[in-house]
């Protein structure tokens, strides 16, 4: 893998937009840096919360070139900002954009142009923007799809068009309204784009693909390198999302707490034979534990193994008796069984004949 | 734009969805879900696994007696006893599933391809002899030899199977490989294909889109995307995305679909993520 991806973050902006209390934990920047984030994009409202420069991260302020009068551009600018992004909807009167670019190039260190409705761009539009990019010394051109109108195959067309015509660096910022943000970003990466907009946990439906998905897919499909090590990815993502009072769903791809939980007899049997039968990545790759859940779908093998983990060896007859009771209990309570319930079932159905001392403290349920 | 005759959805909320670790639907919830799916306009529903036992069979019989405007499918391993349970319930549509990747055949079954073909043939013979309509399932197809997948389809064709499921069992496909693979298979497969995607890399939707664009005729999904590990392709998201991007408009009653989402959210005990496309609070 010779390609190295720079992640451009939208999580901090989402946190500041969500909280609106102007408090920001600067440690979050260090966490993001660990995963290959090089740049943080912030709206004009969020940027006020960045009171000091952030070491080794580029902070860019995004401003709506249609709505903010050009003369006001300067008032938002603070020393912590390294660059400005002019957010532009293709189709609006270009003279307003030219006015902004004219002003910005004298006042700002670096100016980026972000087209938020990439799917509307024609070849002619690309040529027009290509001229503006050269004329005003634009540092980067951001293809953005806030309305989620692109699929991975159309992304390839748009990126290739842009590469042919636009002379500056090109970035890609996917929308996730149709659930295609990760795939669309991978399409851009396949076309050679290395600056990819992301948001932890996909916590923004209009700008950025889920950071964790980009990291792991690039690695698994050997498309590019993002960061070397990810054993704390799930934990770090949880911490970041907590800042938005967001809980990571148990089944969230890559970082969900339940993505290595197995219950059905077929799956548990497979996992015991070879985890790769049902797991495409390893739990230790992302820092999530593998769990055997005992419930309605559990087979005899998993029940035997789960009790074995608890230090209790069962005979075939005992397993058969417990399997029926476990299924009945799971159905009656509409949920899988807790450790304590498994102990109680053992005590009532098996240990009554054995009188073995049972450890009632829950151990880690991993295999 | 494709029409309903060329593309349709298969719902597997009650089978693969309920198979999720920790999720158990009550009988009442299942009956409610199947009724809503039918009312909203889903034509194919994988209702459950009769081989799971008598309680499941009683419930599935009740479902079959509901006079729904849909086709109910029973999921089976390629095991005669499993198929028998399904037939006894009264199912006509019998899904017969076999692992097709060498990795699965070697490590899970500890057999070889010849054994899989022979076991499958015996099962298909049995289903056909008993008047069942066969739907084939190829587990772990995304890690299998394409030619073996096609061989399985040919075998199914001999027994009048009506389609074959290509299961991306561990969610390891990406939309670029998927498109290439589906383009190849669609031209050569003896049966219509159904794509079944998992979301381990967050690409179940993208791979389903690849299937749609390659001319695959069926895609399976679950309401709210519940399923093993990171879940399956999400039914609501699929309806939304195909309509928005390709103008493929299913005759789905939106009100009923919203009702389904809320029912499955409640029954699964899994609160829908705020940023879930199509159904999250921010969508």
XYZ file of C-alpha atoms in Angstrom:
650
model
C 0.000 0.000 0.000
C 1.715 3.149 -1.160
C -1.221 5.478 -0.630
C -1.543 7.226 2.713
C -4.898 8.772 3.562
C -5.387 12.097 5.379
C -8.618 12.215 7.298
C -10.472 15.497 7.535
C -12.654 15.525 10.597
C -16.245 16.681 11.017
C -16.759 15.135 14.469
C -15.550 18.143 16.441
C -17.906 20.347 14.461
C -20.786 17.949 15.179
C -19.931 17.988 18.893
C -19.814 21.779 19.028
C -23.020 22.090 17.006
C -24.771 19.580 19.244
C -23.620 20.917 22.595
C -23.601 24.637 21.872
C -21.998 25.263 25.263
C -18.658 26.285 23.843
C -16.799 23.749 25.971
C -14.429 21.508 24.124
C -12.155 18.837 25.522
C -8.847 19.338 23.690
C -7.870 15.732 24.381
C -10.309 14.748 21.641
C -7.911 16.259 19.114
C -5.136 13.936 20.338
C -7.429 10.925 19.971
C -8.353 11.906 16.426
C -4.684 12.446 15.506
C -3.955 8.843 16.511
C -6.216 7.704 13.697
C -4.778 9.792 10.887
C -6.832 12.975 11.221
C -4.753 15.839 9.846
C -7.396 18.529 9.525
C -10.519 19.625 11.380
C -13.254 21.513 9.551
C -15.466 23.831 11.582
C -18.411 26.059 10.822
C -18.227 29.775 11.649
C -20.229 29.154 14.803
C -18.086 26.264 15.994
C -14.807 28.005 15.298
C -15.477 30.448 18.136
C -14.896 27.600 20.586
C -11.340 27.014 19.397
C -9.542 29.449 21.603
C -5.998 28.370 20.868
C -4.185 26.717 17.965
C -4.145 22.934 18.013
C -0.660 21.512 17.633
C -0.013 19.559 14.428
C -3.603 19.829 13.212
C -4.899 22.132 10.525
C -8.064 23.958 11.542
C -10.195 25.197 8.696
C -13.148 27.520 8.968
C -16.020 26.822 6.621
C -18.079 29.754 5.514
C -21.153 29.851 3.321
C -20.037 32.018 0.426
C -23.634 32.631 -0.626
C -24.915 33.782 2.725
C -22.100 35.514 4.580
C -21.385 38.941 3.124
C -17.805 39.079 1.950
C -16.957 42.018 4.206
C -17.896 39.905 7.243
C -15.454 37.164 6.356
C -12.662 38.711 8.362
C -14.595 39.023 11.611
C -14.786 35.260 11.998
C -11.121 34.758 11.433
C -8.993 33.919 14.479
C -5.294 32.986 14.823
C -6.201 29.367 15.500
C -7.535 29.050 11.950
C -5.129 27.880 9.290
C -7.397 28.090 6.271
C -10.840 29.019 5.079
C -13.295 26.935 3.070
C -15.793 28.683 0.851
C -18.915 26.524 0.811
C -20.674 26.834 -2.491
C -23.835 25.425 -4.069
C -23.309 24.814 -7.766
C -25.925 26.718 -9.731
C -25.839 29.876 -7.650
C -24.688 33.117 -9.265
C -20.931 32.788 -9.734
C -20.251 36.503 -9.333
C -20.839 36.182 -5.551
C -18.257 33.395 -5.382
C -15.745 35.392 -7.402
C -16.207 38.305 -5.029
C -15.530 36.023 -2.054
C -12.483 34.468 -3.682
C -11.099 37.866 -4.567
C -11.420 39.029 -0.975
C -10.302 35.781 0.587
C -7.077 35.373 -1.371
C -5.680 38.611 0.062
C -6.890 38.086 3.612
C -6.530 34.345 4.243
C -3.552 32.028 4.307
C -5.212 29.299 2.286
C -8.572 29.153 0.533
C -10.494 25.986 -0.315
C -13.568 25.706 -2.492
C -16.246 23.210 -1.488
C -19.027 22.312 -3.918
C -21.807 20.861 -1.772
C -23.955 19.472 -4.590
C -21.351 17.639 -6.651
C -23.973 15.500 -8.395
C -25.173 18.578 -10.317
C -21.756 19.358 -11.826
C -21.510 19.172 -15.592
C -18.323 19.076 -17.615
C -18.840 22.774 -18.329
C -19.182 23.536 -14.605
C -15.914 21.738 -13.889
C -14.210 23.843 -16.534
C -15.555 27.049 -15.013
C -14.426 26.076 -11.519
C -11.097 24.968 -12.963
C -10.536 28.485 -14.255
C -11.486 30.019 -10.877
C -9.154 27.646 -9.049
C -6.212 28.831 -11.164
C -7.171 32.482 -11.209
C -7.611 32.822 -7.462
C -4.948 30.376 -6.319
C -7.402 28.014 -4.593
C -5.501 25.457 -2.471
C -8.054 22.653 -2.603
C -11.289 21.678 -4.334
C -13.745 19.683 -2.216
C -16.261 17.430 -3.934
C -19.097 17.178 -1.442
C -22.442 15.354 -1.653
C -24.549 16.697 1.213
C -27.782 15.533 -0.395
C -26.465 11.965 -0.865
C -27.154 11.774 -4.578
C -24.051 9.791 -5.541
C -23.280 6.087 -5.574
C -19.772 4.569 -5.745
C -19.863 4.341 -9.531
C -20.926 7.927 -10.148
C -18.309 9.075 -7.625
C -15.661 7.542 -9.888
C -16.979 9.567 -12.840
C -17.054 12.854 -10.915
C -13.631 12.369 -9.378
C -12.088 11.501 -12.725
C -13.671 14.577 -14.296
C -12.310 16.716 -11.480
C -8.847 15.208 -11.762
C -8.736 15.979 -15.479
C -9.740 19.599 -15.103
C -9.013 20.920 -11.612
C -5.357 21.768 -11.083
C -5.275 21.910 -7.254
C -5.620 19.184 -4.621
C -9.029 17.418 -4.627
C -10.834 16.207 -1.487
C -13.924 14.058 -1.131
C -16.703 14.575 1.403
C -19.519 11.996 1.236
C -23.053 12.330 2.563
C -24.608 9.317 4.250
C -28.309 9.914 3.637
C -28.476 6.757 1.523
C -26.056 4.699 3.618
C -23.350 4.875 0.962
C -20.827 7.278 2.500
C -18.127 4.692 3.199
C -18.476 3.044 -0.200
C -18.483 6.419 -1.957
C -15.352 7.495 -0.104
C -13.646 4.224 -1.054
C -14.562 4.972 -4.674
C -12.778 8.320 -4.380
C -9.762 6.610 -2.792
C -9.651 4.130 -5.675
C -9.410 7.105 -8.020
C -6.390 8.408 -6.146
C -7.983 10.900 -3.741
C -6.125 10.903 -0.424
C -7.982 13.635 1.479
C -11.172 12.064 2.804
C -13.760 13.699 5.081
C -14.887 11.560 8.019
C -16.915 11.688 11.209
C -16.605 9.252 14.109
C -19.545 6.852 14.322
C -21.055 8.382 11.185
C -22.463 11.064 13.492
C -23.375 13.359 10.626
C -25.596 12.336 7.736
C -24.569 15.101 5.371
C -20.799 15.391 5.651
C -18.289 12.627 6.170
C -18.094 8.851 6.135
C -17.759 6.911 9.415
C -14.089 7.284 10.336
C -13.769 3.771 11.751
C -15.214 2.221 8.600
C -12.787 4.114 6.358
C -9.819 3.027 8.501
C -10.755 -0.654 8.579
C -11.958 -0.967 4.981
C -8.810 0.704 3.631
C -6.786 -1.770 5.657
C -8.837 -4.887 4.872
C -9.165 -4.206 1.153
C -5.537 -3.039 1.008
C -6.556 0.181 -0.662
C -4.543 2.613 1.403
C -2.935 3.158 4.758
C -4.657 5.352 7.301
C -3.169 4.522 10.675
C -1.098 1.612 11.881
C -2.768 0.514 15.080
C -6.425 0.413 16.038
C -6.745 -1.715 19.213
C -8.462 1.178 21.043
C -10.682 2.236 18.170
C -13.971 1.152 19.768
C -13.089 2.636 23.153
C -11.879 5.922 21.652
C -14.942 6.200 19.416
C -17.183 5.677 22.447
C -15.381 8.415 24.302
C -15.662 10.863 21.420
C -19.350 10.169 20.867
C -20.038 10.549 24.577
C -19.170 14.219 24.088
C -22.340 14.412 22.011
C -24.269 12.367 24.589
C -24.373 9.675 21.925
C -24.226 6.007 22.765
C -22.592 3.739 20.191
C -25.252 1.246 19.001
C -24.324 -2.343 19.913
C -24.390 -3.324 16.256
C -22.516 -0.312 14.860
C -20.102 -1.665 12.266
C -16.484 -1.886 13.544
C -17.082 -0.247 16.948
C -20.368 -1.670 18.314
C -20.100 -3.640 21.528
C -22.112 -6.541 20.117
C -20.414 -7.073 16.760
C -18.561 -10.094 18.108
C -21.526 -11.495 20.044
C -22.789 -14.850 18.857
C -25.851 -16.774 19.934
C -27.164 -19.065 17.215
C -25.993 -22.656 17.473
C -24.580 -22.683 13.930
C -22.540 -19.542 14.479
C -21.174 -20.466 17.878
C -20.217 -23.886 16.580
C -18.415 -22.184 13.689
C -16.640 -19.688 15.924
C -15.369 -22.534 18.090
C -13.993 -24.295 15.025
C -12.459 -21.186 13.454
C -13.468 -17.583 14.284
C -12.832 -16.500 10.692
C -15.877 -18.543 9.667
C -18.100 -15.757 10.984
C -15.801 -12.833 11.696
C -14.114 -10.856 8.984
C -12.001 -8.830 11.403
C -10.612 -9.893 14.754
C -11.983 -8.495 18.011
C -8.495 -7.415 19.031
C -8.150 -5.330 15.840
C -10.674 -2.837 17.185
C -10.768 -3.571 20.904
C -14.170 -5.250 21.189
C -14.611 -8.510 23.109
C -16.031 -11.676 21.598
C -19.048 -12.896 23.559
C -21.165 -15.994 23.603
C -24.745 -15.062 24.340
C -27.001 -17.798 25.646
C -30.619 -17.570 24.568
C -33.354 -18.881 22.334
C -31.036 -19.707 19.438
C -28.303 -21.369 21.462
C -27.354 -24.907 20.548
C -26.072 -27.623 22.854
C -22.446 -27.000 21.925
C -22.581 -23.347 22.926
C -24.416 -24.092 26.159
C -21.850 -26.739 27.071
C -19.038 -24.362 26.251
C -20.536 -21.431 28.138
C -20.883 -23.542 31.306
C -17.382 -24.820 30.785
C -16.178 -21.196 30.782
C -17.937 -20.837 34.092
C -15.955 -23.816 35.363
C -18.875 -26.246 35.170
C -18.569 -29.422 33.164
C -21.861 -30.963 32.033
C -22.847 -34.436 30.849
C -24.821 -34.891 27.599
C -28.068 -35.433 29.538
C -27.501 -32.325 31.627
C -26.833 -30.243 28.525
C -30.026 -31.544 26.909
C -32.094 -30.748 30.000
C -30.624 -27.261 30.336
C -31.029 -26.479 26.618
C -34.808 -26.872 26.817
C -35.068 -24.792 29.961
C -32.826 -22.058 28.561
C -34.950 -21.760 25.415
C -38.156 -21.620 27.445
C -36.776 -18.961 29.748
C -35.410 -16.858 26.852
C -38.802 -16.964 25.169
C -40.749 -16.160 28.301
C -38.563 -13.155 29.177
C -38.039 -12.061 25.548
C -34.302 -11.780 26.090
C -31.128 -13.788 26.375
C -30.030 -15.169 29.759
C -27.846 -13.370 32.237
C -24.921 -15.012 34.027
C -26.965 -15.195 37.210
C -29.819 -16.921 35.421
C -27.431 -19.503 33.991
C -26.115 -20.163 37.502
C -29.655 -20.408 38.864
C -30.654 -22.910 36.172
C -27.554 -24.953 36.891
C -28.216 -24.904 40.616
C -31.845 -25.956 40.227
C -31.420 -28.561 37.508
C -27.946 -30.021 37.813
C -26.242 -29.108 41.035
C -29.111 -30.401 43.101
C -27.599 -33.836 42.444
C -23.957 -32.791 42.633
C -23.741 -30.227 45.388
C -20.758 -28.528 43.701
C -19.696 -25.084 44.861
C -20.644 -22.530 42.219
C -18.886 -19.230 41.672
C -21.643 -16.649 41.392
C -19.378 -13.809 40.241
C -19.551 -13.124 36.556
C -16.394 -13.727 34.597
C -15.565 -12.275 31.233
C -17.688 -14.102 28.707
C -15.198 -14.375 25.911
C -13.815 -17.222 23.880
C -35.493 2.054 -14.320
C -36.368 -1.491 -13.286
C -39.861 -2.729 -12.484
C -41.207 -5.000 -9.782
C -41.118 -7.868 -12.256
C -37.359 -7.406 -12.514
C -36.430 -6.620 -8.910
C -37.974 -7.307 -5.530
C -37.087 -7.410 -1.836
C -37.047 -10.399 0.487
C -37.568 -9.608 4.146
C -35.667 -11.689 6.682
C -36.392 -9.754 9.885
C -38.049 -12.787 11.445
C -35.242 -15.189 10.509
C -31.827 -13.536 10.197
C -32.995 -10.499 12.164
C -34.206 -12.498 15.121
C -31.067 -14.625 14.966
C -29.151 -11.609 16.328
C -27.452 -12.387 19.629
C -29.679 -11.131 22.413
C -32.847 -10.544 20.391
C -35.953 -12.617 21.055
C -39.345 -11.755 19.596
C -42.457 -12.935 21.374
C -45.115 -14.826 19.411
C -47.343 -11.767 19.445
C -44.546 -9.546 18.150
C -43.756 -11.965 15.349
C -47.373 -12.143 14.240
C -47.565 -8.366 14.370
C -44.368 -8.008 12.297
C -45.439 -10.497 9.632
C -48.855 -8.837 9.331
C -47.278 -5.383 8.963
C -44.769 -6.623 6.381
C -47.572 -8.155 4.376
C -49.789 -5.072 4.680
C -47.000 -2.730 3.635
C -46.472 -4.657 0.405
C -43.530 -7.033 0.947
C -43.993 -10.044 -1.308
C -41.403 -12.416 0.162
C -40.888 -13.013 3.864
C -38.459 -15.465 5.421
C -40.644 -16.402 8.358
C -38.373 -18.545 10.499
C -36.648 -21.872 11.058
C -39.133 -24.674 11.810
C -36.261 -26.975 12.846
C -35.849 -24.833 15.956
C -38.533 -26.793 17.724
C -42.186 -27.267 18.477
C -42.862 -23.791 19.833
C -41.472 -22.217 16.682
C -43.454 -24.654 14.519
C -46.729 -23.834 16.287
C -46.156 -20.148 15.673
C -45.185 -20.631 12.042
C -48.333 -22.693 11.453
C -50.340 -19.816 12.897
C -48.586 -17.433 10.503
C -49.363 -19.660 7.542
C -53.007 -19.630 8.592
C -53.187 -15.820 8.620
C -54.112 -15.531 4.917
C -51.452 -12.930 4.248
C -50.922 -11.266 0.908
C -47.304 -12.451 0.737
C -45.157 -15.565 0.301
C -43.795 -17.095 3.488
C -40.492 -18.958 3.292
C -39.077 -21.517 5.755
C -35.284 -21.522 6.200
C -33.561 -24.924 6.354
C -30.155 -26.462 6.398
C -29.670 -29.165 3.756
C -30.967 -31.724 6.251
C -33.985 -33.910 5.521
C -35.287 -33.652 9.118
C -35.177 -29.836 8.931
C -37.078 -29.845 5.653
C -39.581 -32.286 7.142
C -40.302 -29.857 9.978
C -40.986 -27.126 7.421
C -43.226 -29.316 5.294
C -45.180 -30.446 8.354
C -45.857 -26.802 9.207
C -47.393 -26.399 5.768
C -44.727 -24.320 4.044
C -44.602 -24.431 0.235
C -41.502 -22.247 -0.131
C -38.529 -24.149 1.206
C -35.181 -22.390 1.473
C -32.329 -24.918 1.528
C -28.985 -23.517 2.568
C -25.460 -24.922 2.166
C -22.038 -23.392 2.747
C -20.275 -22.986 -0.600
C -16.846 -21.550 0.255
C -14.033 -24.073 0.562
C -13.131 -22.388 3.832
C -16.569 -23.154 5.284
C -16.735 -26.609 3.762
C -13.330 -27.501 5.186
C -13.474 -25.869 8.618
C -17.173 -25.904 9.468
C -18.435 -29.043 7.780
C -15.079 -30.817 7.656
C -16.122 -32.238 4.258
C -15.472 -31.511 0.594
C -17.376 -30.046 -2.345
C -18.554 -33.483 -3.535
C -20.150 -34.114 -0.149
C -21.938 -30.745 -0.264
C -23.298 -31.467 -3.742
C -24.429 -34.932 -2.772
C -26.084 -33.767 0.480
C -27.770 -30.911 -1.339
C -29.056 -33.163 -4.096
C -30.594 -35.591 -1.609
C -32.356 -32.709 0.129
C -33.582 -31.145 -3.107
C -34.903 -34.506 -4.274
C -36.822 -34.771 -1.031
C -38.306 -31.269 -1.266
C -39.322 -31.788 -4.879
C -40.828 -35.211 -4.187
C -42.931 -33.651 -1.436
C -44.195 -30.824 -3.614
C -42.142 -28.001 -2.126
C -40.855 -25.019 -4.086
C -37.102 -24.711 -3.645
C -35.156 -21.549 -2.891
C -31.438 -22.253 -2.692
C -29.080 -20.584 -0.261
C -25.327 -20.340 -0.860
C -23.693 -19.402 2.425
C -20.399 -17.529 2.368
C -20.674 -17.122 -1.410
C -18.510 -13.987 -1.304
C -15.526 -16.149 -0.244
C -16.368 -19.020 -2.578
C -15.230 -20.070 -6.016
C -17.692 -18.471 -8.446
C -17.771 -21.621 -10.545
C -18.845 -23.716 -7.572
C -21.648 -21.228 -6.875
C -22.776 -21.665 -10.494
C -22.560 -25.445 -10.132
C -24.864 -25.284 -7.086
C -27.293 -23.142 -9.080
C -27.289 -25.679 -11.914
C -28.119 -28.410 -9.459
C -30.977 -26.302 -8.113
C -32.211 -25.684 -11.634
C -32.498 -29.434 -12.179
C -34.902 -29.548 -9.228
C -36.902 -26.500 -10.352
C -35.490 -24.146 -7.723
C -36.827 -20.640 -8.292
C -33.723 -18.705 -7.187
C -30.376 -18.894 -5.437
C -29.227 -16.666 -2.597
C -25.703 -15.268 -2.793
C -24.897 -14.644 0.874
C -22.122 -12.261 1.854
C -22.185 -14.064 5.185
C -19.353 -12.169 6.872
C -19.917 -8.850 5.101
C -16.544 -8.880 3.370
C -17.641 -7.635 -0.048
C -16.999 -4.163 -1.326
C -19.123 -2.586 -4.048
C -16.368 -2.748 -6.674
C -15.690 -6.450 -6.334
C -19.416 -7.035 -5.847
C -20.280 -5.329 -9.138
C -17.650 -7.301 -11.060
C -18.707 -10.570 -9.481
C -22.447 -9.968 -9.937
C -21.994 -8.891 -13.573
C -20.183 -12.188 -14.173
C -22.697 -14.334 -12.300
C -25.895 -12.774 -13.657
C -24.856 -13.686 -17.202
C -24.052 -17.282 -16.324
C -26.283 -18.361 -13.468
C -28.968 -20.940 -14.199
C -31.254 -19.322 -11.627
C -32.302 -15.802 -10.675
C -30.018 -14.530 -7.896
C -30.894 -13.009 -4.541
C -28.224 -10.979 -2.771
C -28.021 -11.156 1.007
C -25.637 -8.619 2.530
C -24.179 -8.131 5.997
C -22.915 -4.852 7.352
C -19.592 -5.722 9.005
C -17.785 -2.964 7.090
C -20.823 -0.690 6.833
C -21.296 -1.594 3.189
C -24.403 -3.801 3.121
C -26.336 -1.041 1.387
C -23.582 -0.317 -1.133
C -23.266 -4.005 -2.005
C -27.046 -4.249 -2.387
C -26.886 -1.280 -4.748
C -24.197 -3.156 -6.721
C -26.569 -6.119 -6.910
C -29.428 -3.932 -8.133
C -27.254 -2.293 -10.796
C -25.900 -5.648 -11.999
C -29.387 -6.915 -12.699
C -29.706 -9.200 -9.687
C -33.404 -9.803 -9.201
C -33.809 -10.008 -5.431
C -32.129 -8.443 -2.425
C -32.819 -9.439 1.154
C -32.966 -7.099 4.099
C -34.243 -6.723 7.648
C -36.285 -3.981 9.218
C -33.985 -1.494 11.022
C -31.026 -3.568 9.785
C -30.987 -6.011 12.722
C -28.970 -9.174 12.187
C -25.892 -11.110 13.236
C -22.953 -8.942 14.412
C -23.220 -5.549 12.657
C -26.531 -6.525 11.110
C -28.002 -6.930 7.639
C -28.912 -4.511 4.897
C -31.681 -2.308 6.273
C -35.060 -2.689 4.572
C -36.204 0.892 5.125
C -32.874 2.262 3.909
C -33.101 0.089 0.803
C -36.590 1.327 -0.067
C -35.419 4.928 0.399
C -32.092 4.604 -1.462
C -33.410 2.749 -4.507
C -36.182 5.301 -4.865
C -33.975 8.340 -4.330
C -31.023 7.300 -6.490
C -32.592 5.183 -9.201
C -36.283 6.052 -9.179
C -37.112 2.455 -8.330
C -40.360 2.945 -6.509
C -41.681 -0.028 -4.620
C -45.353 -0.026 -3.952
C -44.702 0.263 -0.225
C -47.135 1.911 2.146
C -44.965 4.424 3.980
C -47.250 4.590 6.988
C -47.058 0.820 7.408
C -43.290 0.904 6.976
C -43.004 3.471 9.780
C -45.192 1.227 11.915
C -42.901 -1.707 11.148
C -39.810 0.294 12.129
C -41.311 1.249 15.495
C -42.536 -2.311 16.132
C -39.136 -3.861 15.398
C -37.336 -1.182 17.407
C -39.511 -1.951 20.404
C -39.469 -5.737 20.006
C -35.711 -5.929 19.476
C -35.000 -3.572 22.358
C -32.544 -1.752 20.112
C -33.027 1.956 19.968
C -32.485 3.289 16.465
C -29.279 5.289 16.152
C -29.908 8.979 15.736
C -27.761 9.037 12.584
C -29.110 5.870 10.971
C -29.900 6.669 7.325
C -33.598 6.718 6.409
C -34.936 5.966 9.909
C -32.735 7.778 12.447
C -33.927 10.958 14.123
C -31.571 13.041 11.974
C -32.602 11.437 8.664
